Amino acid sequence: MATLPNSDQNEKLNSRVTRFFKQAKIGTFLHQANIHKEKGVSALLIVQFIFSLVLQGKNLYRTLESGRPSKSLHKDAVYDLLKRTTYNWRKLLVDVGEHLIEKYILPLTSGDRERVLVLDDSTYGRNRSKAVELLSRVKDHTTGDYVKGFRMLTLGWSDGATFLPLSFSLLSSKKAKNRFQEINPAIDKRTVGYRRRKEALRKGTETMFTLLDAINPVKLGAKTLLFDSWFAYPGIIKKVVMNYPLHVVCMIKRSPKIHYTYKGKSYTLNQLYKKVRKKRGRAKILSSILVGIGPDENDDDIQARIVFVRDRNRSKQWLALLTTNLEHSEEDVVQIYGKRWAIECFFKVAKSNLKLAKEFQCRSYDALTAHTTIVFLRYMMLAVSSREEEDPKTIGQLFFVCCDEIEDIRFAEALLTILELLGSMLADEFLLTDQQIQQFLDRFYDKLPDFLQKPLQDPGAA
């Protein structure tokens, strides 16, 4: 049985949450996203209250019934905030994410480190629901089964050490026969809530560009977009490269309907694999090939590199990665694509620990969007806190003082220290006299190249 947080733990959590809300400028960005209240408890306090529930191990309904948070904070006030169709929760998430990356993460990240955007979808399950707006029958790609719920299309940012979710869309089914509920006809069609509902009825390959339009890759220092084979169609890859300051690195599928151009002819992925020369032995990277991607009637191919790698789960099988950046080496492609795993870890934490889709029941599509935003903000706090605690650069001036101290220990000084220890060992173990040891060291110095002899004779000049 889990131990309930004591008062000291709750006080520390509240202090950390308050600090994060100031650090992330949640109040400012709530106002910019049109999320505010005209009377009663402020929107900021309500969001902070919901935000803290899971971290304190509390339940929304029981907490509100107990009257502990505030006598003026009622259940109606909470649900009214979540269900408003005029509130732009996705803008709040993007603004907070960009602020945290620019202000707190980028200063800790080397300019040489590859920063990427990661796109993927995951099942947002609501199997016990019946009347949730736009609830549909969707396929879980992990199990292959169909479930009731949504596809949560998510766009995030990563530098390999920290992942932050930036935007998302809860996708219903485009087919009416797969939907259990339709859009509430009473929704004002001029609101952002109605636009989000219409967006939910589109294909994920169309909605991904809406998510990309909402962010500024240049501001975030991202040069590459990663996604798996579910989105890896030539038309999509080409659209990303042509319309955004981004290259693409993705897994590609073996489909007889998808062709690539090689030496003026069209080939499927399997046909290309048969044409390349494989490396011998048990090499993890088997080969690579330059191809053209999907020309239009009046356009030329976009050049790309396909890298064939060994499938570690099935040694006799292979996988194919594609990059539109021809400056990437084969090893670069594999290393960069590995950053995509961060979004899978994010999905696991959000569902298992942060109560995504499980915290409380709501039927409004706006409420689902609002709650998902708050869950993503929780993950942001944990990610930023982890980075601040683990990255030595966050120690501040002490970090640079330590670096200076380490730099002062020159190579020549270190080598002299080792030689002195060697002399002591020769005297103890082999009973050599000081004169014999000095003769041995002198002969050693004479054998060294000129660029090392001078620093050893005068270590302070090194």
CSV table of C-alpha atoms in Angstrom, one decimal:
chain,number,residue,atom,x,y,z
A,1,MET,CA,0.0,0.0,0.0
A,2,ALA,CA,1.5,3.4,-1.0
A,3,THR,CA,2.4,5.7,1.8
A,4,LEU,CA,0.5,9.0,1.8
A,5,PRO,CA,2.7,12.1,1.6
A,6,ASN,CA,3.1,13.8,5.0
A,7,SER,CA,2.8,17.5,5.6
A,8,ASP,CA,6.5,18.2,5.1
A,9,GLN,CA,6.4,16.4,1.7
A,10,ASN,CA,3.3,18.3,0.6
A,11,GLU,CA,4.9,21.6,1.6
A,12,LYS,CA,8.0,20.7,-0.5
A,13,LEU,CA,5.9,19.7,-3.4
A,14,ASN,CA,3.8,22.9,-3.2
A,15,SER,CA,7.0,24.9,-3.0
A,16,ARG,CA,8.4,23.1,-6.1
A,17,VAL,CA,5.2,23.6,-8.1
A,18,THR,CA,5.0,27.3,-7.2
A,19,ARG,CA,8.6,27.7,-8.3
A,20,PHE,CA,7.9,25.9,-11.6
A,21,PHE,CA,4.8,28.0,-12.3
A,22,LYS,CA,7.0,31.2,-11.9
A,23,GLN,CA,9.9,29.7,-13.8
A,24,ALA,CA,7.6,28.7,-16.7
A,25,LYS,CA,5.6,32.0,-16.5
A,26,ILE,CA,2.4,30.0,-16.5
A,27,GLY,CA,0.3,33.0,-15.4
A,28,THR,CA,1.5,35.1,-18.3
A,29,PHE,CA,1.0,32.4,-20.9
A,30,LEU,CA,-2.5,31.5,-19.5
A,31,HIS,CA,-3.5,35.1,-20.2
A,32,GLN,CA,-2.0,35.0,-23.7
A,33,ALA,CA,-4.0,31.8,-24.4
A,34,ASN,CA,-7.2,33.6,-23.3
A,35,ILE,CA,-7.5,31.4,-20.3
A,36,HIS,CA,-8.9,33.6,-17.5
A,37,LYS,CA,-11.9,34.0,-15.2
A,38,GLU,CA,-13.9,37.2,-14.6
A,39,LYS,CA,-14.8,36.3,-11.0
A,40,GLY,CA,-14.1,33.8,-8.3
A,41,VAL,CA,-10.9,31.8,-8.0
A,42,SER,CA,-8.4,32.7,-10.7
A,43,ALA,CA,-7.6,30.4,-13.6
A,44,LEU,CA,-4.0,30.2,-12.4
A,45,LEU,CA,-4.9,28.9,-9.0
A,46,ILE,CA,-7.3,26.3,-10.4
A,47,VAL,CA,-4.7,25.0,-12.9
A,48,GLN,CA,-2.1,24.9,-10.1
A,49,PHE,CA,-4.5,22.9,-8.0
A,50,ILE,CA,-5.2,20.3,-10.7
A,51,PHE,CA,-1.5,20.2,-11.6
A,52,SER,CA,-0.6,19.3,-8.0
A,53,LEU,CA,-3.1,16.5,-7.4
A,54,VAL,CA,-1.2,13.6,-8.9
A,55,LEU,CA,2.1,14.8,-7.4
A,56,GLN,CA,0.5,14.7,-3.9
A,57,GLY,CA,-1.3,11.4,-4.5
A,58,LYS,CA,-4.8,13.0,-4.3
A,59,ASN,CA,-8.0,12.4,-6.2
A,60,LEU,CA,-9.9,15.4,-7.6
A,61,TYR,CA,-13.4,14.4,-6.5
A,62,ARG,CA,-12.5,13.4,-2.9
A,63,THR,CA,-10.3,16.6,-2.5
A,64,LEU,CA,-13.1,18.9,-3.7
A,65,GLU,CA,-15.7,17.1,-1.5
A,66,SER,CA,-13.5,17.4,1.6
A,67,GLY,CA,-13.3,21.2,1.1
A,68,ARG,CA,-9.5,21.2,1.8
A,69,PRO,CA,-8.2,23.3,-1.1
A,70,SER,CA,-10.5,26.3,-0.6
A,71,LYS,CA,-14.0,27.0,0.5
A,72,SER,CA,-14.5,29.1,-2.7
A,73,LEU,CA,-13.1,26.3,-5.0
A,74,HIS,CA,-16.0,24.1,-6.1
A,75,LYS,CA,-16.3,21.3,-8.6
A,76,ASP,CA,-18.3,23.5,-10.9
A,77,ALA,CA,-15.5,26.1,-11.1
A,78,VAL,CA,-13.0,23.4,-12.0
A,79,TYR,CA,-15.1,21.8,-14.7
A,80,ASP,CA,-16.2,25.1,-16.1
A,81,LEU,CA,-12.5,26.1,-16.6
A,82,LEU,CA,-11.8,22.8,-18.4
A,83,LYS,CA,-14.8,22.9,-20.7
A,84,ARG,CA,-14.6,26.4,-22.1
A,85,THR,CA,-14.4,26.3,-25.9
A,86,THR,CA,-12.7,29.7,-26.1
A,87,TYR,CA,-9.6,28.7,-24.2
A,88,ASN,CA,-6.6,27.9,-26.3
A,89,TRP,CA,-4.8,25.2,-24.2
A,90,ARG,CA,-2.5,24.1,-27.0
A,91,LYS,CA,-1.1,27.6,-27.4
A,92,LEU,CA,-0.4,27.6,-23.6
A,93,LEU,CA,1.6,24.4,-24.0
A,94,VAL,CA,3.6,25.6,-27.0
A,95,ASP,CA,4.4,29.0,-25.3
A,96,VAL,CA,5.5,27.3,-22.1
A,97,GLY,CA,7.6,24.7,-23.9
A,98,GLU,CA,9.4,27.3,-26.1
A,99,HIS,CA,10.1,29.5,-23.1
A,100,LEU,CA,11.6,26.6,-21.1
A,101,ILE,CA,13.7,25.4,-23.9
A,102,GLU,CA,15.0,28.9,-24.8
A,103,LYS,CA,15.6,30.1,-21.3
A,104,TYR,CA,16.7,27.0,-19.4
A,105,ILE,CA,17.6,24.1,-21.7
A,106,LEU,CA,19.5,25.6,-24.6
A,107,PRO,CA,22.1,27.3,-22.4
A,108,LEU,CA,23.0,23.8,-21.0
A,109,THR,CA,23.2,22.3,-24.5
A,110,SER,CA,26.4,22.4,-26.6
A,111,GLY,CA,25.9,24.0,-30.0
A,112,ASP,CA,27.4,20.9,-31.6
A,113,ARG,CA,24.7,18.6,-30.1
A,114,GLU,CA,21.9,17.7,-32.5
A,115,ARG,CA,18.5,19.1,-31.4
A,116,VAL,CA,15.5,17.4,-33.0
A,117,LEU,CA,11.7,17.5,-33.2
A,118,VAL,CA,10.0,14.2,-32.6
A,119,LEU,CA,6.6,13.2,-34.0
A,120,ASP,CA,4.7,10.1,-32.9
A,121,ASP,CA,1.2,9.0,-31.9
A,122,SER,CA,-0.1,6.9,-29.1
A,123,THR,CA,-3.4,5.4,-28.0
A,124,TYR,CA,-5.5,7.6,-25.7
A,125,GLY,CA,-7.8,4.9,-24.3
A,126,ARG,CA,-11.3,5.5,-22.9
A,127,ASN,CA,-12.6,1.9,-23.0
A,128,ARG,CA,-15.2,2.4,-20.2
A,129,SER,CA,-16.7,5.5,-21.8
A,130,LYS,CA,-19.8,5.8,-23.9
A,131,ALA,CA,-20.8,9.4,-24.2
A,132,VAL,CA,-17.4,11.2,-24.6
A,133,GLU,CA,-17.5,13.7,-27.5
A,134,LEU,CA,-15.9,12.3,-30.7
A,135,LEU,CA,-15.1,9.0,-29.0
A,136,SER,CA,-14.1,6.5,-31.7
A,137,ARG,CA,-12.7,3.1,-32.5
A,138,VAL,CA,-9.0,3.4,-33.0
A,139,LYS,CA,-6.2,0.8,-33.6
A,140,ASP,CA,-3.5,0.3,-31.0
A,141,HIS,CA,-0.3,-0.2,-33.1
A,142,THR,CA,1.4,-1.8,-30.1
A,143,THR,CA,-1.0,-4.6,-29.6
A,144,GLY,CA,-2.8,-4.6,-33.0
A,145,ASP,CA,-6.2,-4.4,-31.2
A,146,TYR,CA,-8.9,-1.9,-31.6
A,147,VAL,CA,-9.9,0.2,-28.6
A,148,LYS,CA,-12.3,3.0,-27.7
A,149,GLY,CA,-10.6,6.3,-27.4
A,150,PHE,CA,-8.4,8.6,-29.5
A,151,ARG,CA,-5.0,8.7,-31.3
A,152,MET,CA,-2.9,11.2,-29.4
A,153,LEU,CA,-0.6,12.7,-32.1
A,154,THR,CA,2.3,14.4,-30.3
A,155,LEU,CA,5.1,16.7,-31.3
A,156,GLY,CA,8.1,17.1,-28.9
A,157,TRP,CA,11.6,18.5,-28.7
A,158,SER,CA,14.7,16.7,-27.6
A,159,ASP,CA,18.5,17.3,-27.4
A,160,GLY,CA,19.2,13.7,-26.4
A,161,ALA,CA,19.2,14.5,-22.7
A,162,THR,CA,15.9,16.2,-22.2
A,163,PHE,CA,12.5,15.7,-23.9
A,164,LEU,CA,9.7,18.3,-23.7
A,165,PRO,CA,6.3,17.8,-25.4
A,166,LEU,CA,5.3,20.9,-27.4
A,167,SER,CA,1.9,20.2,-29.0
A,168,PHE,CA,-0.6,17.4,-29.5
A,169,SER,CA,-4.0,16.6,-31.1
A,170,LEU,CA,-6.5,14.0,-29.9
A,171,LEU,CA,-7.5,12.4,-33.2
A,172,SER,CA,-10.9,10.7,-33.7
A,173,SER,CA,-11.7,8.6,-36.7
A,174,LYS,CA,-12.3,10.1,-40.1
A,175,LYS,CA,-14.9,7.4,-40.8
A,176,ALA,CA,-18.3,8.2,-39.3
A,177,LYS,CA,-19.0,4.4,-38.8
A,178,ASN,CA,-16.1,4.2,-36.4
A,179,ARG,CA,-17.2,7.1,-34.2
A,180,PHE,CA,-19.4,6.5,-31.1
A,181,GLN,CA,-20.2,10.2,-30.6
A,182,GLU,CA,-20.3,13.2,-32.9
A,183,ILE,CA,-19.4,16.9,-32.4
A,184,ASN,CA,-21.8,18.7,-30.0
A,185,PRO,CA,-24.1,20.7,-32.3
A,186,ALA,CA,-24.3,23.5,-29.7
A,187,ILE,CA,-20.6,24.4,-30.0
A,188,ASP,CA,-20.0,27.9,-31.4
A,189,LYS,CA,-18.3,27.4,-34.8
A,190,ARG,CA,-16.2,30.6,-34.3
A,191,THR,CA,-14.3,29.2,-31.3
A,192,VAL,CA,-10.9,27.5,-31.1
A,193,GLY,CA,-12.7,24.5,-29.5
A,194,TYR,CA,-14.7,23.9,-32.7
A,195,ARG,CA,-11.6,24.2,-34.9
A,196,ARG,CA,-9.9,21.5,-32.7
A,197,ARG,CA,-12.9,19.2,-33.1
A,198,LYS,CA,-12.8,19.6,-36.9
A,199,GLU,CA,-9.1,18.9,-36.8
A,200,ALA,CA,-9.7,15.7,-34.9
A,201,LEU,CA,-11.6,14.3,-37.9
A,202,ARG,CA,-8.7,14.7,-40.3
A,203,LYS,CA,-5.9,12.2,-41.0
A,204,GLY,CA,-2.8,12.3,-38.8
A,205,THR,CA,-0.6,12.9,-41.8
A,206,GLU,CA,-2.6,16.2,-42.3
A,207,THR,CA,-2.7,17.2,-38.7
A,208,MET,CA,1.0,16.9,-38.2
A,209,PHE,CA,1.5,20.0,-40.3
A,210,THR,CA,-0.9,21.9,-38.1
A,211,LEU,CA,1.4,21.0,-35.1
A,212,LEU,CA,4.5,22.0,-37.0
A,213,ASP,CA,3.0,25.4,-38.0
A,214,ALA,CA,2.4,26.2,-34.3
A,215,ILE,CA,6.1,26.2,-33.4
A,216,ASN,CA,9.3,27.9,-34.6
A,217,PRO,CA,12.1,25.3,-35.2
A,218,VAL,CA,14.7,27.9,-35.7
A,219,LYS,CA,14.0,29.5,-32.3
A,220,LEU,CA,14.3,26.0,-30.7
A,221,GLY,CA,17.5,25.2,-32.6
A,222,ALA,CA,16.0,22.1,-34.2
A,223,LYS,CA,17.2,21.1,-37.6
A,224,THR,CA,15.7,17.6,-37.9
A,225,LEU,CA,12.3,16.0,-37.7
A,226,LEU,CA,12.1,12.4,-36.6
A,227,PHE,CA,9.2,10.0,-37.1
A,228,ASP,CA,8.6,6.3,-37.6
A,229,SER,CA,7.4,4.4,-40.6
A,230,TRP,CA,3.7,5.3,-40.1
A,231,PHE,CA,4.4,8.8,-41.4
A,232,ALA,CA,7.2,8.0,-43.8
A,233,TYR,CA,5.6,8.6,-47.2
A,234,PRO,CA,7.5,10.3,-50.0
A,235,GLY,CA,4.9,13.1,-50.2
A,236,ILE,CA,5.1,13.8,-46.5
A,237,ILE,CA,8.9,13.8,-46.4
A,238,LYS,CA,9.0,16.1,-49.4
A,239,LYS,CA,6.4,18.5,-47.9
A,240,VAL,CA,8.4,18.8,-44.7
A,241,VAL,CA,11.7,19.6,-46.5
A,242,MET,CA,10.1,22.0,-48.9
A,243,ASN,CA,8.0,24.0,-46.4
A,244,TYR,CA,10.0,24.0,-43.2
A,245,PRO,CA,13.6,24.6,-42.2
A,246,LEU,CA,13.9,21.0,-41.3
A,247,HIS,CA,15.5,17.8,-42.6
A,248,VAL,CA,13.9,14.4,-42.0
A,249,VAL,CA,15.3,11.3,-40.4
A,250,CYS,CA,12.8,8.4,-40.3
A,251,MET,CA,12.3,4.7,-40.5
A,252,ILE,CA,10.8,3.6,-43.8
A,253,LYS,CA,8.6,0.6,-44.6
A,254,ARG,CA,8.9,-2.1,-47.1
A,255,SER,CA,5.9,-1.3,-49.2
A,256,PRO,CA,5.4,-2.4,-52.9
A,257,LYS,CA,3.5,0.8,-53.5
A,258,ILE,CA,6.4,3.2,-52.4
A,259,HIS,CA,9.1,3.7,-54.9
A,260,TYR,CA,12.5,5.6,-54.9
A,261,THR,CA,14.5,6.8,-57.9
A,262,TYR,CA,18.0,5.3,-58.3
A,263,LYS,CA,20.1,5.9,-61.5
A,264,GLY,CA,17.0,7.1,-63.3
A,265,LYS,CA,14.9,4.1,-62.5
A,266,SER,CA,12.2,3.4,-60.0
A,267,TYR,CA,12.7,0.8,-57.3
A,268,THR,CA,10.9,-0.4,-54.2
A,269,LEU,CA,12.9,-0.7,-50.9
A,270,ASN,CA,13.4,-4.4,-51.2
A,271,GLN,CA,14.7,-4.0,-54.8
A,272,LEU,CA,17.1,-1.3,-53.6
A,273,TYR,CA,18.4,-3.6,-50.8
A,274,LYS,CA,19.3,-6.3,-53.4
A,275,LYS,CA,21.3,-3.8,-55.4
A,276,VAL,CA,23.6,-2.5,-52.6
A,277,ARG,CA,26.8,-4.2,-51.6
A,278,LYS,CA,26.7,-5.3,-48.0
A,279,LYS,CA,29.5,-5.1,-45.5
A,280,ARG,CA,31.1,-8.3,-44.4
A,281,GLY,CA,30.7,-10.1,-41.1
A,282,ARG,CA,28.4,-9.0,-38.3
A,283,ALA,CA,28.4,-5.3,-39.1
A,284,LYS,CA,25.4,-3.4,-37.6
A,285,ILE,CA,25.3,-1.0,-40.5
A,286,LEU,CA,25.0,-3.1,-43.6
A,287,SER,CA,25.1,-0.5,-46.4
A,288,SER,CA,23.7,2.8,-47.7
A,289,ILE,CA,22.5,4.3,-51.0
A,290,LEU,CA,21.6,7.7,-52.4
A,291,VAL,CA,18.1,7.9,-53.9
A,292,GLY,CA,15.6,10.4,-55.2
A,293,ILE,CA,12.2,10.9,-53.4
A,294,GLY,CA,8.9,11.3,-55.2
A,295,PRO,CA,9.1,14.0,-58.0
A,296,ASP,CA,6.0,15.9,-59.0
A,297,GLU,CA,5.2,16.4,-62.7
A,298,ASN,CA,7.2,19.6,-62.8
A,299,ASP,CA,9.7,19.0,-60.0
A,300,ASP,CA,13.0,17.2,-59.6
A,301,ASP,CA,13.7,14.5,-57.0
A,302,ILE,CA,14.7,15.4,-53.5
A,303,GLN,CA,17.9,13.6,-52.7
A,304,ALA,CA,18.1,11.4,-49.7
A,305,ARG,CA,20.3,8.7,-48.2
A,306,ILE,CA,18.9,5.3,-47.2
A,307,VAL,CA,20.9,3.4,-44.5
A,308,PHE,CA,20.3,-0.3,-44.1
A,309,VAL,CA,20.9,-1.6,-40.6
A,310,ARG,CA,20.7,-5.0,-39.0
A,311,ASP,CA,17.6,-5.8,-37.0
A,312,ARG,CA,19.0,-6.6,-33.5
A,313,ASN,CA,15.8,-8.6,-32.7
A,314,ARG,CA,16.0,-10.7,-35.8
A,315,SER,CA,19.7,-11.0,-36.9
A,316,LYS,CA,18.8,-12.2,-40.4
A,317,GLN,CA,16.5,-9.2,-41.0
A,318,TRP,CA,17.2,-5.6,-41.7
A,319,LEU,CA,15.7,-2.2,-41.2
A,320,ALA,CA,16.0,1.0,-43.3
A,321,LEU,CA,16.5,4.6,-42.1
A,322,LEU,CA,16.2,7.6,-44.4
A,323,THR,CA,17.8,11.0,-44.1
A,324,THR,CA,17.3,14.0,-46.3
A,325,ASN,CA,20.6,15.6,-45.0
A,326,LEU,CA,23.3,14.2,-47.2
A,327,GLU,CA,26.0,15.5,-44.8
A,328,HIS,CA,24.9,12.9,-42.3
A,329,SER,CA,27.2,9.8,-42.1
A,330,GLU,CA,25.7,6.4,-41.7
A,331,GLU,CA,26.6,6.5,-38.0
A,332,ASP,CA,25.0,9.9,-37.6
A,333,VAL,CA,21.7,8.7,-39.1
A,334,VAL,CA,21.5,5.8,-36.6
A,335,GLN,CA,22.5,8.0,-33.6
A,336,ILE,CA,20.0,10.8,-34.5
A,337,TYR,CA,17.1,8.4,-35.0
A,338,GLY,CA,17.9,6.9,-31.6
A,339,LYS,CA,16.7,10.2,-30.0
A,340,ARG,CA,13.2,9.2,-31.1
A,341,TRP,CA,13.0,6.8,-28.2
A,342,ALA,CA,12.6,9.7,-25.8
A,343,ILE,CA,8.9,10.2,-26.9
A,344,GLU,CA,8.2,6.5,-26.1
A,345,CYS,CA,9.5,7.0,-22.6
A,346,PHE,CA,7.3,10.2,-22.3
A,347,PHE,CA,4.2,8.2,-23.3
A,348,LYS,CA,4.9,5.6,-20.7
A,349,VAL,CA,5.4,8.1,-17.9
A,350,ALA,CA,2.4,10.2,-18.9
A,351,LYS,CA,0.1,7.2,-18.8
A,352,SER,CA,1.5,5.2,-15.9
A,353,ASN,CA,2.6,7.9,-13.5
A,354,LEU,CA,0.9,11.2,-14.5
A,355,LYS,CA,-2.6,9.7,-14.9
A,356,LEU,CA,-3.2,10.7,-18.6
A,357,ALA,CA,-6.8,9.8,-19.5
A,358,LYS,CA,-7.3,8.3,-16.0
A,359,GLU,CA,-7.4,11.1,-13.5
A,360,PHE,CA,-11.1,11.9,-13.8
A,361,GLN,CA,-14.0,11.4,-16.2
A,362,CYS,CA,-15.1,14.1,-18.5
A,363,ARG,CA,-17.2,14.0,-21.7
A,364,SER,CA,-16.3,17.3,-23.3
A,365,TYR,CA,-13.6,17.3,-25.9
A,366,ASP,CA,-12.3,20.6,-24.6
A,367,ALA,CA,-11.9,19.1,-21.1
A,368,LEU,CA,-9.9,16.2,-22.6
A,369,THR,CA,-7.6,18.8,-24.3
A,370,ALA,CA,-7.3,20.9,-21.2
A,371,HIS,CA,-6.4,17.9,-18.9
A,372,THR,CA,-3.9,16.5,-21.5
A,373,THR,CA,-2.2,19.9,-21.5
A,374,ILE,CA,-1.9,19.9,-17.7
A,375,VAL,CA,-0.5,16.4,-17.8
A,376,PHE,CA,2.1,17.5,-20.3
A,377,LEU,CA,3.0,20.5,-18.1
A,378,ARG,CA,3.6,18.1,-15.2
A,379,TYR,CA,6.1,16.2,-17.4
A,380,MET,CA,7.8,19.4,-18.3
A,381,MET,CA,8.4,20.2,-14.6
A,382,LEU,CA,9.9,16.8,-14.0
A,383,ALA,CA,12.1,17.0,-17.1
A,384,VAL,CA,13.4,20.5,-16.3
A,385,SER,CA,14.0,19.5,-12.6
A,386,SER,CA,15.9,16.4,-13.7
A,387,ARG,CA,18.1,18.4,-16.0
A,388,GLU,CA,18.8,21.0,-13.4
A,389,GLU,CA,19.8,18.4,-10.8
A,390,GLU,CA,21.9,16.3,-13.1
A,391,ASP,CA,23.6,18.8,-15.5
A,392,PRO,CA,26.9,20.0,-13.9
A,393,LYS,CA,26.5,23.4,-15.7
A,394,THR,CA,23.6,24.2,-13.5
A,395,ILE,CA,25.9,24.4,-10.5
A,396,GLY,CA,26.9,27.8,-11.7
A,397,GLN,CA,30.2,29.5,-11.1
A,398,LEU,CA,31.4,26.5,-9.1
A,399,PHE,CA,31.3,24.4,-12.3
A,400,PHE,CA,33.7,26.8,-14.1
A,401,VAL,CA,36.0,27.1,-11.1
A,402,CYS,CA,36.3,23.3,-11.1
A,403,CYS,CA,37.0,23.3,-14.8
A,404,ASP,CA,39.8,25.9,-14.3
A,405,GLU,CA,41.3,23.8,-11.5
A,406,ILE,CA,41.3,20.7,-13.7
A,407,GLU,CA,42.8,22.7,-16.6
A,408,ASP,CA,45.7,23.8,-14.3
A,409,ILE,CA,46.9,20.2,-14.0
A,410,ARG,CA,48.8,20.1,-17.2
A,411,PHE,CA,49.8,17.0,-19.0
A,412,ALA,CA,53.5,17.5,-18.2
A,413,GLU,CA,52.9,17.9,-14.5
A,414,ALA,CA,50.8,14.8,-14.4
A,415,LEU,CA,53.5,12.8,-16.2
A,416,LEU,CA,56.2,14.1,-13.8
A,417,THR,CA,54.1,12.9,-10.9
A,418,ILE,CA,53.8,9.5,-12.4
A,419,LEU,CA,57.6,9.3,-12.9
A,420,GLU,CA,58.3,10.3,-9.3
A,421,LEU,CA,56.0,7.5,-8.2
A,422,LEU,CA,57.8,5.1,-10.5
A,423,GLY,CA,61.2,6.2,-9.0
A,424,SER,CA,59.8,5.5,-5.5
A,425,MET,CA,58.6,2.0,-6.6
A,426,LEU,CA,62.0,1.2,-8.1
A,427,ALA,CA,63.7,2.1,-4.9
A,428,ASP,CA,61.4,0.0,-2.7
A,429,GLU,CA,60.9,-3.0,-4.9
A,430,PHE,CA,64.3,-3.4,-6.6
A,431,LEU,CA,66.5,-1.7,-3.9
A,432,LEU,CA,68.0,0.7,-6.5
A,433,THR,CA,70.1,3.6,-5.3
A,434,ASP,CA,69.1,7.2,-6.0
A,435,GLN,CA,71.9,7.5,-8.6
A,436,GLN,CA,70.7,4.4,-10.5
A,437,ILE,CA,67.2,5.7,-10.6
A,438,GLN,CA,68.3,9.1,-11.8
A,439,GLN,CA,70.3,7.5,-14.6
A,440,PHE,CA,67.3,5.5,-15.6
A,441,LEU,CA,65.1,8.6,-15.7
A,442,ASP,CA,67.7,10.6,-17.6
A,443,ARG,CA,67.9,7.9,-20.3
A,444,PHE,CA,64.1,8.0,-20.4
A,445,TYR,CA,64.1,11.8,-21.0
A,446,ASP,CA,66.6,11.5,-23.8
A,447,LYS,CA,64.3,9.1,-25.7
A,448,LEU,CA,61.4,11.5,-25.5
A,449,PRO,CA,60.5,13.7,-28.6
A,450,ASP,CA,61.6,17.4,-28.4
A,451,PHE,CA,58.1,18.8,-27.9
A,452,LEU,CA,57.9,16.8,-24.6
A,453,GLN,CA,61.4,17.3,-23.3
A,454,LYS,CA,61.0,21.0,-22.7
A,455,PRO,CA,57.7,20.9,-20.7
A,456,LEU,CA,59.1,18.1,-18.5
A,457,GLN,CA,62.2,20.2,-17.7
A,458,ASP,CA,60.0,23.2,-16.9
A,459,PRO,CA,56.5,22.1,-16.0
A,460,GLY,CA,55.3,25.6,-15.2
A,461,ALA,CA,55.8,26.6,-18.8
A,462,ALA,CA,53.4,23.9,-20.1
